[in-house]
Amino acid sequence: MTISTLSIVSLTLMIGFFFEVGKAIGILVVDEIRWCYQRWQLKKRGGKK
Protein backbone atom coordinates (compact mmCIF):
# COMPACT_ATOMS: atom_id res chain seq x y z
CA MET A 1 0.00 0.00 0.00
CA THR A 2 1.43 3.36 -1.01
CA ILE A 3 1.22 6.53 1.07
CA SER A 4 -1.36 8.08 -1.28
CA THR A 5 -3.67 5.08 -0.90
CA LEU A 6 -3.31 5.24 2.89
CA SER A 7 -4.12 8.96 2.97
CA ILE A 8 -7.19 8.42 0.75
CA VAL A 9 -8.41 5.64 3.06
CA SER A 10 -7.87 7.72 6.20
CA LEU A 11 -9.56 10.71 4.56
CA THR A 12 -12.57 8.55 3.62
CA LEU A 13 -12.78 7.20 7.18
CA MET A 14 -12.57 10.73 8.61
CA ILE A 15 -15.30 12.00 6.26
CA GLY A 16 -17.51 9.04 7.16
CA PHE A 17 -16.89 9.63 10.89
CA PHE A 18 -17.68 13.35 10.67
CA PHE A 19 -20.80 12.58 8.63
CA GLU A 20 -22.06 10.13 11.28
CA VAL A 21 -21.31 12.60 14.09
CA GLY A 22 -22.96 15.43 12.16
CA LYS A 23 -26.03 13.29 11.53
CA ALA A 24 -26.30 12.40 15.24
CA ILE A 25 -25.91 16.07 16.26
CA GLY A 26 -28.47 17.10 13.65
CA ILE A 27 -31.01 14.60 15.00
CA LEU A 28 -30.43 15.85 18.56
CA VAL A 29 -30.80 19.49 17.50
CA VAL A 30 -34.01 18.78 15.55
CA ASP A 31 -35.47 16.92 18.55
CA GLU A 32 -34.56 19.81 20.86
CA ILE A 33 -36.13 22.39 18.52
CA ARG A 34 -39.29 20.29 18.11
CA TRP A 35 -39.60 19.88 21.90
CA CYS A 36 -39.13 23.62 22.53
CA TYR A 37 -41.64 24.43 19.78
CA GLN A 38 -44.26 22.08 21.27
CA ARG A 39 -43.78 23.65 24.73
CA TRP A 40 -44.09 27.12 23.21
CA GLN A 41 -47.29 26.12 21.37
CA LEU A 42 -48.80 24.72 24.59
CA LYS A 43 -47.85 27.87 26.49
CA LYS A 44 -49.38 30.04 23.74
CA ARG A 45 -52.57 27.95 23.70
CA GLY A 46 -52.75 28.00 27.52
CA GLY A 47 -52.36 31.80 27.56
CA LYS A 48 -55.33 32.30 25.22
CA LYS A 49 -57.84 30.57 27.55
PDB file of C-alpha atoms in Angstrom:
ATOM      1  CA  MET A   1       0.000   0.000   0.000  1.00  0.00           C
ATOM      2  CA  THR A   2       1.430   3.361  -1.008  1.00  0.00           C
ATOM      3  CA  ILE A   3       1.217   6.532   1.074  1.00  0.00           C
ATOM      4  CA  SER A   4      -1.358   8.081  -1.284  1.00  0.00           C
ATOM      5  CA  THR A   5      -3.669   5.076  -0.895  1.00  0.00           C
ATOM      6  CA  LEU A   6      -3.306   5.238   2.886  1.00  0.00           C
ATOM      7  CA  SER A   7      -4.122   8.962   2.966  1.00  0.00           C
ATOM      8  CA  ILE A   8      -7.191   8.418   0.752  1.00  0.00           C
ATOM      9  CA  VAL A   9      -8.412   5.638   3.061  1.00  0.00           C
ATOM     10  CA  SER A  10      -7.872   7.718   6.202  1.00  0.00           C
ATOM     11  CA  LEU A  11      -9.562  10.709   4.558  1.00  0.00           C
ATOM     12  CA  THR A  12     -12.568   8.552   3.624  1.00  0.00           C
ATOM     13  CA  LEU A  13     -12.782   7.202   7.178  1.00  0.00           C
ATOM     14  CA  MET A  14     -12.571  10.727   8.606  1.00  0.00           C
ATOM     15  CA  ILE A  15     -15.300  12.001   6.259  1.00  0.00           C
ATOM     16  CA  GLY A  16     -17.512   9.035   7.165  1.00  0.00           C
ATOM     17  CA  PHE A  17     -16.892   9.629  10.893  1.00  0.00           C
ATOM     18  CA  PHE A  18     -17.678  13.345  10.668  1.00  0.00           C
ATOM     19  CA  PHE A  19     -20.802  12.580   8.627  1.00  0.00           C
ATOM     20  CA  GLU A  20     -22.062  10.133  11.280  1.00  0.00           C
ATOM     21  CA  VAL A  21     -21.310  12.599  14.090  1.00  0.00           C
ATOM     22  CA  GLY A  22     -22.957  15.428  12.161  1.00  0.00           C
ATOM     23  CA  LYS A  23     -26.030  13.288  11.525  1.00  0.00           C
ATOM     24  CA  ALA A  24     -26.296  12.403  15.244  1.00  0.00           C
ATOM     25  CA  ILE A  25     -25.910  16.067  16.257  1.00  0.00           C
ATOM     26  CA  GLY A  26     -28.472  17.105  13.648  1.00  0.00           C
ATOM     27  CA  ILE A  27     -31.014  14.600  14.997  1.00  0.00           C
ATOM     28  CA  LEU A  28     -30.429  15.855  18.555  1.00  0.00           C
ATOM     29  CA  VAL A  29     -30.797  19.493  17.495  1.00  0.00           C
ATOM     30  CA  VAL A  30     -34.007  18.779  15.550  1.00  0.00           C
ATOM     31  CA  ASP A  31     -35.473  16.916  18.554  1.00  0.00           C
ATOM     32  CA  GLU A  32     -34.560  19.806  20.859  1.00  0.00           C
ATOM     33  CA  ILE A  33     -36.130  22.389  18.516  1.00  0.00           C
ATOM     34  CA  ARG A  34     -39.288  20.294  18.115  1.00  0.00           C
ATOM     35  CA  TRP A  35     -39.601  19.879  21.903  1.00  0.00           C
ATOM     36  CA  CYS A  36     -39.129  23.620  22.526  1.00  0.00           C
ATOM     37  CA  TYR A  37     -41.639  24.434  19.777  1.00  0.00           C
ATOM     38  CA  GLN A  38     -44.257  22.081  21.270  1.00  0.00           C
ATOM     39  CA  ARG A  39     -43.783  23.647  24.725  1.00  0.00           C
ATOM     40  CA  TRP A  40     -44.094  27.124  23.214  1.00  0.00           C
ATOM     41  CA  GLN A  41     -47.291  26.116  21.371  1.00  0.00           C
ATOM     42  CA  LEU A  42     -48.801  24.720  24.593  1.00  0.00           C
ATOM     43  CA  LYS A  43     -47.845  27.872  26.486  1.00  0.00           C
ATOM     44  CA  LYS A  44     -49.377  30.041  23.744  1.00  0.00           C
ATOM     45  CA  ARG A  45     -52.572  27.951  23.701  1.00  0.00           C
ATOM     46  CA  GLY A  46     -52.745  28.004  27.520  1.00  0.00           C
ATOM     47  CA  GLY A  47     -52.363  31.800  27.560  1.00  0.00           C
ATOM     48  CA  LYS A  48     -55.335  32.302  25.223  1.00  0.00           C
ATOM     49  CA  LYS A  49     -57.842  30.574  27.548  1.00  0.00           C
TER      50      LYS A  49
END
